[in-house]
GROMACS .gro file of C-alpha atoms in nm:
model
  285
    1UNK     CA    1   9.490   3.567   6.027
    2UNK     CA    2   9.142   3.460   5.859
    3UNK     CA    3   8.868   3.472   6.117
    4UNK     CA    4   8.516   3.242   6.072
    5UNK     CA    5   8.224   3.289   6.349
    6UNK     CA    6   7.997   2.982   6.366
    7UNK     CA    7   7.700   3.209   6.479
    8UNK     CA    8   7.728   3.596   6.485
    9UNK     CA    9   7.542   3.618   6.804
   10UNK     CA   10   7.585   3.955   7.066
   11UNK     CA   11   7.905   3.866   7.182
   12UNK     CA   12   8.084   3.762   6.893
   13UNK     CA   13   7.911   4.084   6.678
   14UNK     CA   14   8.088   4.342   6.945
   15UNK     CA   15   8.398   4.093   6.926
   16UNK     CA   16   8.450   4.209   6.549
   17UNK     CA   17   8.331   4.588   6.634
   18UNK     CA   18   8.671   4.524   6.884
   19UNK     CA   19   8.901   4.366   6.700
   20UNK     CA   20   8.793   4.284   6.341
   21UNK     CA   21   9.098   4.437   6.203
   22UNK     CA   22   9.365   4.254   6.348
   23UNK     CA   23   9.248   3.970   6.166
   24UNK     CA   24   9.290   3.976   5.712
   25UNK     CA   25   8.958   3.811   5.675
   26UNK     CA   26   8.660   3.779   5.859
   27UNK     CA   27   8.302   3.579   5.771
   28UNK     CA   28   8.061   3.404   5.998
   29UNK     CA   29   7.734   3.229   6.011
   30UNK     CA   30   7.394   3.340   6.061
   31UNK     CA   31   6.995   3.152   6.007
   32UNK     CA   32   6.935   3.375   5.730
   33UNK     CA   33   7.169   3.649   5.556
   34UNK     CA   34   6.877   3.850   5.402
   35UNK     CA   35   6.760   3.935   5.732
   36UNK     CA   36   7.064   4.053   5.922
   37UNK     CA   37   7.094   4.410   5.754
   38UNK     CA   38   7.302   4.478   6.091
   39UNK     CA   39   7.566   4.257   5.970
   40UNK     CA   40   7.625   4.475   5.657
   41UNK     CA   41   7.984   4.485   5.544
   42UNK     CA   42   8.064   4.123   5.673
   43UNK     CA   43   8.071   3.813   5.467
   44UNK     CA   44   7.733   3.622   5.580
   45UNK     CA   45   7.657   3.248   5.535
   46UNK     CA   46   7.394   3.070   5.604
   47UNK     CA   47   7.370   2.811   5.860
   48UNK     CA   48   7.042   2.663   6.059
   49UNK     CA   49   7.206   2.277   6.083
   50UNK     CA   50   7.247   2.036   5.854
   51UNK     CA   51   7.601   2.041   5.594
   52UNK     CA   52   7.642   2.407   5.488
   53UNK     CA   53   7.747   2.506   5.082
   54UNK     CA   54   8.076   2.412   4.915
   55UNK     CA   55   8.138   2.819   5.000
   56UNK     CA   56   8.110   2.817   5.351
   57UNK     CA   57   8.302   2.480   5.383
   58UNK     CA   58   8.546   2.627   5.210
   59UNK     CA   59   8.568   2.923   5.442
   60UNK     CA   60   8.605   2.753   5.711
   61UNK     CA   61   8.839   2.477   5.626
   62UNK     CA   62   9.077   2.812   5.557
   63UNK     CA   63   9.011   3.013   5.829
   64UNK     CA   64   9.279   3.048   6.118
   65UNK     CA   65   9.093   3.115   6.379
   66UNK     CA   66   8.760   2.963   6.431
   67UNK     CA   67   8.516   3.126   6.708
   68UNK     CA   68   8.192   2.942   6.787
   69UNK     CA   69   7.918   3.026   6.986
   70UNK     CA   70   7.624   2.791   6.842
   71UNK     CA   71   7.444   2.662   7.174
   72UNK     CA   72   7.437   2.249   7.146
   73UNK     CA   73   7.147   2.066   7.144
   74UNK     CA   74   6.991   1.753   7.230
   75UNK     CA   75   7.172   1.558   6.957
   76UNK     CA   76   7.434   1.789   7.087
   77UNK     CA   77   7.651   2.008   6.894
   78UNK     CA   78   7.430   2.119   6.586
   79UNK     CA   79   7.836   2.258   6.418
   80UNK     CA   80   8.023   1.978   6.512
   81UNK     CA   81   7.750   1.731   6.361
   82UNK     CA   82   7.777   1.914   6.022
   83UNK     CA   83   8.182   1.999   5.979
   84UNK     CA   84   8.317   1.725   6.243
   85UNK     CA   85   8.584   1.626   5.986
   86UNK     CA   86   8.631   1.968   5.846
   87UNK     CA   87   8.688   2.048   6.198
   88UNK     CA   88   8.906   1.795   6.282
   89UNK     CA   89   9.113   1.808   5.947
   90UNK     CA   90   9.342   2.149   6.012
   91UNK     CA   91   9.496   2.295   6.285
   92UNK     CA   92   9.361   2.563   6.409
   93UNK     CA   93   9.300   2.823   6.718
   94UNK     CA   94   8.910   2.741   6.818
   95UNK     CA   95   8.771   2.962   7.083
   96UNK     CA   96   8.446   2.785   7.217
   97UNK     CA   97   8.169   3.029   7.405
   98UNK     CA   98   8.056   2.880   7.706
   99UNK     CA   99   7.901   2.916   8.018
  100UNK     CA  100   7.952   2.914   8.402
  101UNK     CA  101   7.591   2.760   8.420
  102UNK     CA  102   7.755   2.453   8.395
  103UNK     CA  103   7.910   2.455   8.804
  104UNK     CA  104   7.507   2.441   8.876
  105UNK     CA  105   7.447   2.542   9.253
  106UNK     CA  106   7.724   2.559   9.531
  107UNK     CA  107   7.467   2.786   9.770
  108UNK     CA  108   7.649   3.148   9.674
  109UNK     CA  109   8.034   2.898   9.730
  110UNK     CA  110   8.287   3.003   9.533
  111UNK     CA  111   8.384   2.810   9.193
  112UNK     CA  112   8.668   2.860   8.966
  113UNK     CA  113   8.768   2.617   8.681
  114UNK     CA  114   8.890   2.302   8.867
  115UNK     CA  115   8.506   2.270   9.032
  116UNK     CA  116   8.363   1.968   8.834
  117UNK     CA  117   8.039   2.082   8.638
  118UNK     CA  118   7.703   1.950   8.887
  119UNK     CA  119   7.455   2.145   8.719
  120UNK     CA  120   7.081   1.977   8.682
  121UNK     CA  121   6.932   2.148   8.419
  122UNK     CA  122   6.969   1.981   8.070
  123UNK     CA  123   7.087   2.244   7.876
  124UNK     CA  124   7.391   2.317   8.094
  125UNK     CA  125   7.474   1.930   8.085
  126UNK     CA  126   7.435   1.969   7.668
  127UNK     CA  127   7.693   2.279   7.740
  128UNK     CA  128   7.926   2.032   7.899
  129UNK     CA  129   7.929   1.748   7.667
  130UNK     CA  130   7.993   2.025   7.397
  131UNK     CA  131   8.254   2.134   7.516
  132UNK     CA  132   8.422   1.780   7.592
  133UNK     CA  133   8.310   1.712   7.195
  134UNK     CA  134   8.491   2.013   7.086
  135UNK     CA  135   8.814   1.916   7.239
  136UNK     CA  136   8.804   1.556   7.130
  137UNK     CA  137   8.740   1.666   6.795
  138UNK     CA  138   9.034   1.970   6.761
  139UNK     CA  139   9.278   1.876   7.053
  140UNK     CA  140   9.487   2.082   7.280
  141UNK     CA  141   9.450   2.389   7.057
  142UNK     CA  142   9.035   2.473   7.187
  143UNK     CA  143   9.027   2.781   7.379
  144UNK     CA  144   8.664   2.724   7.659
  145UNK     CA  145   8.593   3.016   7.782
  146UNK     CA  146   8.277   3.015   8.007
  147UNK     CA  147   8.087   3.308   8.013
  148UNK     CA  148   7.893   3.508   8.322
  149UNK     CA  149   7.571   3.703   8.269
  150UNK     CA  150   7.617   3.904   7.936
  151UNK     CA  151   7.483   4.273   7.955
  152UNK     CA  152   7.626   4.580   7.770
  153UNK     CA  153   7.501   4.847   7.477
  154UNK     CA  154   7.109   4.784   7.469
  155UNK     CA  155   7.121   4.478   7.663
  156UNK     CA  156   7.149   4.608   7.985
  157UNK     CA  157   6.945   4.704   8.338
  158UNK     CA  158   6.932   5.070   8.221
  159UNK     CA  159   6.778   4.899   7.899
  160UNK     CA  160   6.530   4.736   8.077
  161UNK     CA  161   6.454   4.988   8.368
  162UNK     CA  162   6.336   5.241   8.069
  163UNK     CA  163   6.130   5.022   7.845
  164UNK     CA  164   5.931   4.953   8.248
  165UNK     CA  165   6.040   4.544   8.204
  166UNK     CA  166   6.301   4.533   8.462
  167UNK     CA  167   6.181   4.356   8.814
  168UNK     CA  168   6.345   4.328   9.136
  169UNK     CA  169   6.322   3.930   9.213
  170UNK     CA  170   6.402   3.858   9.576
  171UNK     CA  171   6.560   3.497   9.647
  172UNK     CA  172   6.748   3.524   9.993
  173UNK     CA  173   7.124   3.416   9.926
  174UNK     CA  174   7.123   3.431   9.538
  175UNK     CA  175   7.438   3.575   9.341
  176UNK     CA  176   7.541   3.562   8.991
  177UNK     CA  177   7.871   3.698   8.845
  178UNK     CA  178   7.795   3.882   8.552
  179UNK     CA  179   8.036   4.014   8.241
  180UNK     CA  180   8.057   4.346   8.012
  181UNK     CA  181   8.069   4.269   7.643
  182UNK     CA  182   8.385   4.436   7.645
  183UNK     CA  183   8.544   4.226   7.861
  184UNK     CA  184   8.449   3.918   7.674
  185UNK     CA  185   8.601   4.034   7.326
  186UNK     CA  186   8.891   4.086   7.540
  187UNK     CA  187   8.933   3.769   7.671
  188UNK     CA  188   8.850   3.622   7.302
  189UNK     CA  189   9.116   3.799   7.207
  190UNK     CA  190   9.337   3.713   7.473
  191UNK     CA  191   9.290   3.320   7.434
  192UNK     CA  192   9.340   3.370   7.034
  193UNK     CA  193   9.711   3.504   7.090
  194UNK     CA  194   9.724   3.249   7.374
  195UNK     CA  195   9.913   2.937   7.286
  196UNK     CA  196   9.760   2.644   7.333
  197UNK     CA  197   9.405   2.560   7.460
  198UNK     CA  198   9.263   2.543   7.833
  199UNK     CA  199   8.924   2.626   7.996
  200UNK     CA  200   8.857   2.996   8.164
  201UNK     CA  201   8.616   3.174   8.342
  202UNK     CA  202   8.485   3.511   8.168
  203UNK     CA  203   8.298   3.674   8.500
  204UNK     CA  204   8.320   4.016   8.684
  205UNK     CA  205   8.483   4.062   9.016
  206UNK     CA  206   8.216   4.077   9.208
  207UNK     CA  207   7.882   3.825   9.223
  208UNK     CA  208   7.571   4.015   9.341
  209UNK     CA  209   7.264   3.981   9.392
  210UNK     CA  210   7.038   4.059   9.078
  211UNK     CA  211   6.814   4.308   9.273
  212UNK     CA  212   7.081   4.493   9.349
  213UNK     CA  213   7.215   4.615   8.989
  214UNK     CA  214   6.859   4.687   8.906
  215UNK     CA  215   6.869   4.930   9.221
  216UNK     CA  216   7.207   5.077   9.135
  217UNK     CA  217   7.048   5.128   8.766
  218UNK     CA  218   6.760   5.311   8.890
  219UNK     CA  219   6.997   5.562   9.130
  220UNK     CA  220   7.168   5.635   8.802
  221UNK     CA  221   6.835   5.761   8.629
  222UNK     CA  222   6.737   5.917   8.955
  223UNK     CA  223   6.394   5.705   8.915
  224UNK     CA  224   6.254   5.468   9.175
  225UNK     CA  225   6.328   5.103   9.137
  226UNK     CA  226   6.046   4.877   9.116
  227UNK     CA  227   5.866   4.705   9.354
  228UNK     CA  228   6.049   4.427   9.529
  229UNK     CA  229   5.878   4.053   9.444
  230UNK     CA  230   5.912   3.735   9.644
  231UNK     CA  231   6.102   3.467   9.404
  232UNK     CA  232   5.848   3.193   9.546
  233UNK     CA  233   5.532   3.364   9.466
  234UNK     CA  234   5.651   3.545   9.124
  235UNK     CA  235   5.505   3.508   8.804
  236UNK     CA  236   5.810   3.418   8.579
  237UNK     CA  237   5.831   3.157   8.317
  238UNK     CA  238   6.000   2.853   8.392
  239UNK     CA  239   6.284   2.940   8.140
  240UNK     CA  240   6.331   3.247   8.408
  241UNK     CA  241   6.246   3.051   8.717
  242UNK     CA  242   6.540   2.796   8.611
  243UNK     CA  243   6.846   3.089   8.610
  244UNK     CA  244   6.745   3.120   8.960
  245UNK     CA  245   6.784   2.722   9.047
  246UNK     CA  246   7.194   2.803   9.048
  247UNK     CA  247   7.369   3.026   9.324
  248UNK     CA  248   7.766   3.068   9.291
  249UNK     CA  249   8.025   3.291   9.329
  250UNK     CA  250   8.269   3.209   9.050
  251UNK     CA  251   8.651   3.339   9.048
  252UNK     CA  252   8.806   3.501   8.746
  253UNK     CA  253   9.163   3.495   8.867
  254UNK     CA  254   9.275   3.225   8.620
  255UNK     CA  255   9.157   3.447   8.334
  256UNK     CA  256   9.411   3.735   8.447
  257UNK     CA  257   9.655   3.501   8.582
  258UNK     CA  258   9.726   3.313   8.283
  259UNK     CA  259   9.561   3.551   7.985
  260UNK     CA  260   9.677   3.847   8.106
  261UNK     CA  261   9.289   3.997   8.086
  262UNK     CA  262   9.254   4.308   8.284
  263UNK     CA  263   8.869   4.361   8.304
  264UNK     CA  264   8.782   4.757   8.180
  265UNK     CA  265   8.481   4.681   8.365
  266UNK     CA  266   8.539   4.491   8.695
  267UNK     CA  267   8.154   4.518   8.865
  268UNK     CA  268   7.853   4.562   8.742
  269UNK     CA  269   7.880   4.913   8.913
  270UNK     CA  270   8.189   4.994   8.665
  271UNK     CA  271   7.968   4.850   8.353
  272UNK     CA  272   7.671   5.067   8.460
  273UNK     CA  273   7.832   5.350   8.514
  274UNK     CA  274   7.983   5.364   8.154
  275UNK     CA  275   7.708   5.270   7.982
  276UNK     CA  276   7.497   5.583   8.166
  277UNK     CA  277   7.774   5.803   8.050
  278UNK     CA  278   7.746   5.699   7.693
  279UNK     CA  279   7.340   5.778   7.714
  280UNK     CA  280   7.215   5.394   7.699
  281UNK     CA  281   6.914   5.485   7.895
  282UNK     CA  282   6.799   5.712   7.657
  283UNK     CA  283   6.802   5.425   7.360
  284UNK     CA  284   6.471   5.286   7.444
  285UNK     CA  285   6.195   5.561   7.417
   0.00000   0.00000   0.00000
């Protein structure tokens, strides 16, 4: 199988670390190739909108698998605007990265994937209309998977609790499922060898409160946690303040039910907990 990444963001990167070699060939997308000396060893192309090269075109209207994690925007999906017919041409397995943003707030209910998206903000309704664009343009064969909080190496409350930019925001009642990298290359690779397309949740066991992984962090250092600040008088930009407008508790059991995805890192506690044993804390001096 020939694998092509529409943008080689976090997820997708520790996707190939995963499973790169079960696939012959694998390229992806990025702003600007010269810059990503990270990405060394993988074929880079370069892609900020607008039609790509005759190369990259070419790479993708080959590729077998097509994984895409480009956030739309408000002329919606910046990929599908520049390859729509390359897209729609072959068939293909397309595995779309998503987000559970787009439930919006059920007041800490649970969700799973037959709750109709409600969500206010714009850029979750932008995540919705993507994803409706992505299966009108390649079918039944599009693979949604709707992603939780991302954390895992250097992107992480250990991370954060170190470098002193970690804060303990206190809304009464707010929960957010949240997902180890691992798990999501998993469950990419799960809905590749998956036939057919559908829509799953990619989310942790157990939605929590986001004070309280900060706290469990801060027991694994054996440091104090810091000082507990009221949502409605915190200083937080309104990018930040919006995460906070949403409060669900949002069910995984489709993803094991029907992808057979058994998560290596079922709470936050789990995710934590492995990352302190492989020294993350120590990353940031």
């Amino acid at each position: 199988m020939r694998l092509f990444i529409l943008g080689l963001g976090y997820s997708a990167r520790h996707f190939v670390r995963r499973f790169g070699d079960r696939f012959s060939h694998v390229a992806g997308t990025v702003r600007d190739p010269a810059r990503r000396d990270d990405l060394a060893g993988l074929e880079l192309h370069a892609f900020s909108g607008g039609r790509p090269d005759d190369a990259t075109v070419d790479r993708i209207s080959h590729a077998d698998v097509l994984l895409t994690s480009i956030p739309p925007g408000s002329t919606g999906d910046p990929a599908l605007a520049a390859l729509g017919d390359v897209l729609a041409a072959a068939h293909r397995k397309i595995v779309y990265l998503s987000t559970i943003g787009v439930y919006g707030d059920h007041a800490g209910g649970w969700v799973d994937e037959s709750t109709p998206p409600q969500s206010t903000l714009d850029r979750a309704r932008m995540r919705v209309a993507a994803e409706q664009a992505w299966i009108d343009t390649a079918g039944g064969n599009v693979a949604i998977l709707r992603l939780a909080g991302i954390y895992g190496p250097g992107r992480n409350a250990l991370v954060t609790l170190r470098s002193g930019t970690a804060r303990r925001i206190i809304k009464p009642g707010q929960v957010f499922n949240r997902i180890h990298v691992d798990d999501i290359a998993s469950a990419i690779m799960a809905a590749i060898d998956q036939r057919g397309g559908g829509t799953w949740n990619v989310c942790d066991d157990e939605p929590a409160p986001p004070q309280d992984v900060i706290t469990y962090a801060a027991q694994l250092m054996g440091t104090a946690p810091p000082d507990e600040e009221a949502f409605a008088t915190a200083e937080m930009s309104a990018m930040a303040r919006s995460f906070y407008s949403s409060s669900a508790r949002v069910s995984n059991a489709r993803l094991k039910r029907e992808l057979g995805v058994t998560l290596a890192h079922p709470t936050y506690r789990h995710g934590l907990d492995a990352l302190w044993r492989d020294g993350e804390a120590k990353l940031v001096p």
